[in-house]
Tab-separated table of N, CA and C in Angstrom:
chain	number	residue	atom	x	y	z
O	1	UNK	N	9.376	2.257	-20.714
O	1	UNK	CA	8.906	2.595	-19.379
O	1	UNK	C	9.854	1.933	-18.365
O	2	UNK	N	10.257	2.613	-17.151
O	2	UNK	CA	11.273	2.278	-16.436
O	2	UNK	C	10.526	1.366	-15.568
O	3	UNK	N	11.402	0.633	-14.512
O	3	UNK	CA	11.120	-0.667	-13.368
O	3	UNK	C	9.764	0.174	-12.583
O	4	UNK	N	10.499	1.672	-12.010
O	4	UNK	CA	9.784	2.655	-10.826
O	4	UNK	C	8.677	3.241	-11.848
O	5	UNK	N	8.419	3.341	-12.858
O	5	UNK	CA	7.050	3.507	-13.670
O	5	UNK	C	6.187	2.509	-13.794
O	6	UNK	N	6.888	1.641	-13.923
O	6	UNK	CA	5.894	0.400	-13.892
O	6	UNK	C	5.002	0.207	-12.760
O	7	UNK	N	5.805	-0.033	-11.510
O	7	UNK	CA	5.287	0.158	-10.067
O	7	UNK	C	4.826	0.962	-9.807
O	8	UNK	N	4.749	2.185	-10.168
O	8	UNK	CA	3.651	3.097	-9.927
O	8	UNK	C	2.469	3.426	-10.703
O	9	UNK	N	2.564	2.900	-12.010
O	9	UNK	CA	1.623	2.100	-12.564
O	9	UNK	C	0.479	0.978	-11.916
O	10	UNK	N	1.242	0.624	-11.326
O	10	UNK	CA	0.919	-0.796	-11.064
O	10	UNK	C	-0.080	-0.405	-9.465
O	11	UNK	N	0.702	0.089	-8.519
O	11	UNK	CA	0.134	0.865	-7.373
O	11	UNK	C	-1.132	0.879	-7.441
O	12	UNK	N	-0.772	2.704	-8.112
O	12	UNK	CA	-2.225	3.475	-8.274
O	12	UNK	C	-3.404	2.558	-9.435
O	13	UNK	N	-3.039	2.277	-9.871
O	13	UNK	CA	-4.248	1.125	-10.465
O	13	UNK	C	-4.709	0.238	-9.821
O	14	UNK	N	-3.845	-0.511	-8.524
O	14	UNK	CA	-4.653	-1.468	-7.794
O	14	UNK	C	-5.256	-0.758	-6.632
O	15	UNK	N	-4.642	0.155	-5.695
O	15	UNK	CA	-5.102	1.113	-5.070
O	15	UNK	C	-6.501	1.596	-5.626
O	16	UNK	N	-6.340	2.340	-6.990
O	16	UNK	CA	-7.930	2.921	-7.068
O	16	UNK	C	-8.776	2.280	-7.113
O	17	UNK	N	-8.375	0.925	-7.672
O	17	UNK	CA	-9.748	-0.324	-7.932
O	17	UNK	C	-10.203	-0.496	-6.249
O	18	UNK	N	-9.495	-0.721	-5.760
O	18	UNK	CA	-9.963	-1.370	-3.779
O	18	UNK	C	-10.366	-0.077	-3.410
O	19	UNK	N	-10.271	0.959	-3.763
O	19	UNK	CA	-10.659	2.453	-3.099
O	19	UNK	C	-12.303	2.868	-3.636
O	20	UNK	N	-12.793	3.104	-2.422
O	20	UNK	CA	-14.474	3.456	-2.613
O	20	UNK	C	-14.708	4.703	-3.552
O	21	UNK	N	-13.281	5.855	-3.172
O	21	UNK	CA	-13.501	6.584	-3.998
O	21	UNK	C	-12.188	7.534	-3.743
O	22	UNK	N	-12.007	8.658	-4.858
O	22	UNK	CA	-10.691	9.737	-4.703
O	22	UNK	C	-10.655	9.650	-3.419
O	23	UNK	N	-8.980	9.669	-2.677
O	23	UNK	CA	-8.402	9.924	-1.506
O	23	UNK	C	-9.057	8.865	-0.488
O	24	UNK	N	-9.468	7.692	-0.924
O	24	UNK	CA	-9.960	6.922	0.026
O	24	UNK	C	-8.819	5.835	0.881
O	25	UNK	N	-9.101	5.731	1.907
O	25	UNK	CA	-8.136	4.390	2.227
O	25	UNK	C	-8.185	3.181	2.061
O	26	UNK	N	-7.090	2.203	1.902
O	26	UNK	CA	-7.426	1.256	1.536
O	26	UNK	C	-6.398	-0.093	2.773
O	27	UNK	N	-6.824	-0.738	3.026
O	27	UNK	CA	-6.099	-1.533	3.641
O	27	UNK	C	-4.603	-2.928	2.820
O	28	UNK	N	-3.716	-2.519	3.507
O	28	UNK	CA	-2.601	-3.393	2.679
O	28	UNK	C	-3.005	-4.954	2.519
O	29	UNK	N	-3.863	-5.196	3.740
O	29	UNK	CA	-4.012	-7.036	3.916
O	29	UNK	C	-5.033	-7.058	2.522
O	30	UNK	N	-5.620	-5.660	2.081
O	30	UNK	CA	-6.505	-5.864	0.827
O	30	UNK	C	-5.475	-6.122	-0.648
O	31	UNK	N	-4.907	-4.923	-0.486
O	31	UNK	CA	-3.683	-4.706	-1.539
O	31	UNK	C	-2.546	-5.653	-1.641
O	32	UNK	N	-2.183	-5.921	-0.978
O	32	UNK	CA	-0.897	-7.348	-1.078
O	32	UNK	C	-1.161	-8.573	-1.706
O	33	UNK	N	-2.153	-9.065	-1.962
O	33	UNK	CA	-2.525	-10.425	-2.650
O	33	UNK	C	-2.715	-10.032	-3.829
O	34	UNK	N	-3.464	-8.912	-4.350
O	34	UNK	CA	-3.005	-8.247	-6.245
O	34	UNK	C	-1.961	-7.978	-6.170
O	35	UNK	N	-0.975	-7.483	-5.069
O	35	UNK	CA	0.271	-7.378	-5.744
O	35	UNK	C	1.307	-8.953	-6.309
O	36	UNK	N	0.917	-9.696	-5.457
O	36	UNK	CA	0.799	-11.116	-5.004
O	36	UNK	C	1.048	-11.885	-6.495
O	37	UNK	N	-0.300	-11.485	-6.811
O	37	UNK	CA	-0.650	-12.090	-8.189
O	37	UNK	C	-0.017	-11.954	-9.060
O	38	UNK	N	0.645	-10.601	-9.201
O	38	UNK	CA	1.622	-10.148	-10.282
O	38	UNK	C	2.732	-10.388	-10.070
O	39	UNK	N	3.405	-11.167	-9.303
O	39	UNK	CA	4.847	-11.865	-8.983
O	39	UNK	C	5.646	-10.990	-8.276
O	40	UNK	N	4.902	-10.021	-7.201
O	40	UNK	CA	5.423	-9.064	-6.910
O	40	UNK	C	5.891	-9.080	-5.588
O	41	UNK	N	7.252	-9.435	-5.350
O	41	UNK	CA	8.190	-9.811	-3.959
O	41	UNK	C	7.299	-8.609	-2.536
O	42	UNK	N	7.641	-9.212	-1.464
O	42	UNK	CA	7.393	-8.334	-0.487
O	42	UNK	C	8.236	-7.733	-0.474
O	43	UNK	N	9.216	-7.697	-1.168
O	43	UNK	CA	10.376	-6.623	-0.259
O	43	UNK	C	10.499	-5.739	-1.573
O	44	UNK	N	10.365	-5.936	-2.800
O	44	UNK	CA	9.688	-5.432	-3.837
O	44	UNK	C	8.272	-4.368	-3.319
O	45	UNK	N	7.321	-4.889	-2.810
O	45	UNK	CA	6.276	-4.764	-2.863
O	45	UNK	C	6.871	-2.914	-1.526
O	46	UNK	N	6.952	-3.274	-0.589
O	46	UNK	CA	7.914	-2.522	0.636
O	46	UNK	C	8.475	-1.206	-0.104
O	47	UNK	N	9.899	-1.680	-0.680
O	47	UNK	CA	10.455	-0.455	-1.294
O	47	UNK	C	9.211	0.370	-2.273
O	48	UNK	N	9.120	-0.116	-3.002
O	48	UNK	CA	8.531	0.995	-4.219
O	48	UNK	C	6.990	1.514	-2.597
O	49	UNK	N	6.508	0.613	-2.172
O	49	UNK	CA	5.680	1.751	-1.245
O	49	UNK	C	5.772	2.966	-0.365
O	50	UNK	N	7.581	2.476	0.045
O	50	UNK	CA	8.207	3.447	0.985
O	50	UNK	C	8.939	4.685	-0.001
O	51	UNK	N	9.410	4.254	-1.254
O	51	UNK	CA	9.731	5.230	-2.630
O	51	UNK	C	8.620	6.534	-2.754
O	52	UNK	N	7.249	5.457	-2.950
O	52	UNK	CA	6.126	6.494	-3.445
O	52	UNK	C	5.822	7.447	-2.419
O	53	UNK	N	6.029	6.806	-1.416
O	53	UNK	CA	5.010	7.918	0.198
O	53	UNK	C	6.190	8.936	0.599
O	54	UNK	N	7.514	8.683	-0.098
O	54	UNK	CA	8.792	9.283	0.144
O	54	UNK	C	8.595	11.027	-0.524
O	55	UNK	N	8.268	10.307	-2.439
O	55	UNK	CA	7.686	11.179	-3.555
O	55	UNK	C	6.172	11.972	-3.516
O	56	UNK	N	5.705	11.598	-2.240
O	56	UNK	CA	4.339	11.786	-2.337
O	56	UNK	C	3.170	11.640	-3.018
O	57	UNK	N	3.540	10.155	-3.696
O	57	UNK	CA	2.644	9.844	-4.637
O	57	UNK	C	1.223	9.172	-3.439
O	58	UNK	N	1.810	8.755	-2.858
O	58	UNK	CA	0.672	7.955	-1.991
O	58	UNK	C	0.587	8.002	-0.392
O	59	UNK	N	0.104	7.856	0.770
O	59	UNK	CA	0.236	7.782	2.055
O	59	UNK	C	0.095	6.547	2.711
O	60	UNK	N	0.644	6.350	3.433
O	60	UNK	CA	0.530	5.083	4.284
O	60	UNK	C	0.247	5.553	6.135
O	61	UNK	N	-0.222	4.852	6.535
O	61	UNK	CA	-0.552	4.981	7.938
O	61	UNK	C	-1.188	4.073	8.587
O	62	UNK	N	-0.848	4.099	10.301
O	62	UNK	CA	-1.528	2.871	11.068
O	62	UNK	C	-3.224	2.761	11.295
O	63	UNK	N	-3.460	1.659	11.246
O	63	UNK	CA	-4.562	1.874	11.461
O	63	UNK	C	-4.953	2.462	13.220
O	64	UNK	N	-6.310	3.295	13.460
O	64	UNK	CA	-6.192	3.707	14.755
O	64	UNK	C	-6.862	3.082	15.623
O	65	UNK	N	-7.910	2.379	14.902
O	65	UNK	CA	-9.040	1.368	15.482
O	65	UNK	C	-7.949	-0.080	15.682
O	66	UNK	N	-6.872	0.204	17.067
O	66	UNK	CA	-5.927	-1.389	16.975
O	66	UNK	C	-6.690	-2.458	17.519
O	67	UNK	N	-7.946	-2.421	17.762
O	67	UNK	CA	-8.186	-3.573	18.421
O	67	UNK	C	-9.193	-4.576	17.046
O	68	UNK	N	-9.424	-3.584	16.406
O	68	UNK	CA	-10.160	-4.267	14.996
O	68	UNK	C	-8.777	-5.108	13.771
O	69	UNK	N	-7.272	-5.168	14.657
O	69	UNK	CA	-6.887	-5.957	13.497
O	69	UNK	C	-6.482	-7.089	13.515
O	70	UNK	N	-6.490	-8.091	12.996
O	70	UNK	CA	-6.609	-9.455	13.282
O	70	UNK	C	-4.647	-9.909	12.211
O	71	UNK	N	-4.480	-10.912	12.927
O	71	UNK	CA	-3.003	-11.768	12.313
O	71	UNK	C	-2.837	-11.192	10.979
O	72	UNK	N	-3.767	-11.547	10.259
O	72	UNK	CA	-3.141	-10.930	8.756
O	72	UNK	C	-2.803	-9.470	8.175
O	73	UNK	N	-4.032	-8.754	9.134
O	73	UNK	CA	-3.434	-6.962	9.046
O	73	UNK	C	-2.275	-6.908	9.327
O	74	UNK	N	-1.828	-7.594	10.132
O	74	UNK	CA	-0.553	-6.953	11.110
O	74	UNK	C	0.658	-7.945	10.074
O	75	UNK	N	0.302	-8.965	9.352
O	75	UNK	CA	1.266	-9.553	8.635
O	75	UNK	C	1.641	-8.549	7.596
O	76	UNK	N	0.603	-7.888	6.731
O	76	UNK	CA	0.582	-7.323	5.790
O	76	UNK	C	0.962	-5.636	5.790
O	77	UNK	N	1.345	-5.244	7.581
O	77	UNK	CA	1.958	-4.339	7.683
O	77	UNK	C	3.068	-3.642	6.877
O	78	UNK	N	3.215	-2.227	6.542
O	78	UNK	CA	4.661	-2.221	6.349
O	78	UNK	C	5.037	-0.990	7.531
O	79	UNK	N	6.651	-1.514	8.095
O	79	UNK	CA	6.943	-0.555	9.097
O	79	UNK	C	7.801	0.477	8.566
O	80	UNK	N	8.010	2.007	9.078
O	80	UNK	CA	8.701	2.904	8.655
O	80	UNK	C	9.014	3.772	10.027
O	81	UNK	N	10.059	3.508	10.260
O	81	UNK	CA	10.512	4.405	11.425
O	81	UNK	C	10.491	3.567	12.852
O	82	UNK	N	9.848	2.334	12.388
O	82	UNK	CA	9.418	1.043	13.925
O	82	UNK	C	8.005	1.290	13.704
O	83	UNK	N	7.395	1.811	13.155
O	83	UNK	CA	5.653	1.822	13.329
O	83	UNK	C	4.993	1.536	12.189
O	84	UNK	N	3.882	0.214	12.698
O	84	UNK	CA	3.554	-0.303	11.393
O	84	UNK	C	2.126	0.079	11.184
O	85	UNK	N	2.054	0.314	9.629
O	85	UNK	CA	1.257	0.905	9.028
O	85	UNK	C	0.350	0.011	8.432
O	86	UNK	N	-0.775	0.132	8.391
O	86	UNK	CA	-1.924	-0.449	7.548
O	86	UNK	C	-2.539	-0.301	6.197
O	87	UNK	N	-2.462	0.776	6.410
O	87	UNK	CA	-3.462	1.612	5.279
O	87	UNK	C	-2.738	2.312	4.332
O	88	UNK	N	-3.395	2.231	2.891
O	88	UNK	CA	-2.640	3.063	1.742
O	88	UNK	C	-3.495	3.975	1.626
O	89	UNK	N	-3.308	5.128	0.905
O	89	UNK	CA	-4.387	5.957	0.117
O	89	UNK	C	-2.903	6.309	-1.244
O	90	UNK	N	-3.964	6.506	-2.586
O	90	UNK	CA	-3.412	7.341	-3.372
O	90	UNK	C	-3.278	9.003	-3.533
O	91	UNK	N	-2.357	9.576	-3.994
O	91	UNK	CA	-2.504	10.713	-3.714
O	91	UNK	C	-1.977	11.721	-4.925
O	92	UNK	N	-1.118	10.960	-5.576
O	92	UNK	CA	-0.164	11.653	-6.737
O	92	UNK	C	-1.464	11.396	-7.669
């Protein structure tokens, strides 16, 4: 199994566990500390997210409610284009 199988392995398995249900969203400040756990670099963590939403395995987007996010949402951002995103969903 290759590096980019693994990580998408790895994704959609932590994604579906934090997800209420199919196509649900999930917040990154949720998702980043399991990735965390598994020795998994931020900038590691970044690419393979910006890879998958590239492939359409998954979506990312800002949250719209901005006044509900506090220091660590916004730490746990990832930006694409200058605009930072909150939220994952799985999708592949």
């Amino acid at each position: 199994m290759s590096a980019d199988e693994r990580w998408e392995n790895l994704l959609r398995e932590q994604i579906n566990k934090l997800a209420r249900g199919p196509r649900d969203w999930v917040a990154l400040v949720e998702l980043r500390p399991r990735l965390d756990e598994r020795g998994a670099s931020r900038a590691a963590q970044d690419e393979h997210l910006k890879r998958l939403s590239k492939a359409e395995k998954l979506e990312l987007a800002p949250e719209s409610n901005r006044k509900a996010l506090r220091d660590p949402d916004h730490d746990a951002a990832i930006f694409i284009s200058g605009e930072a995103n909150h939220l994952v969903m799985w999708t592949g």
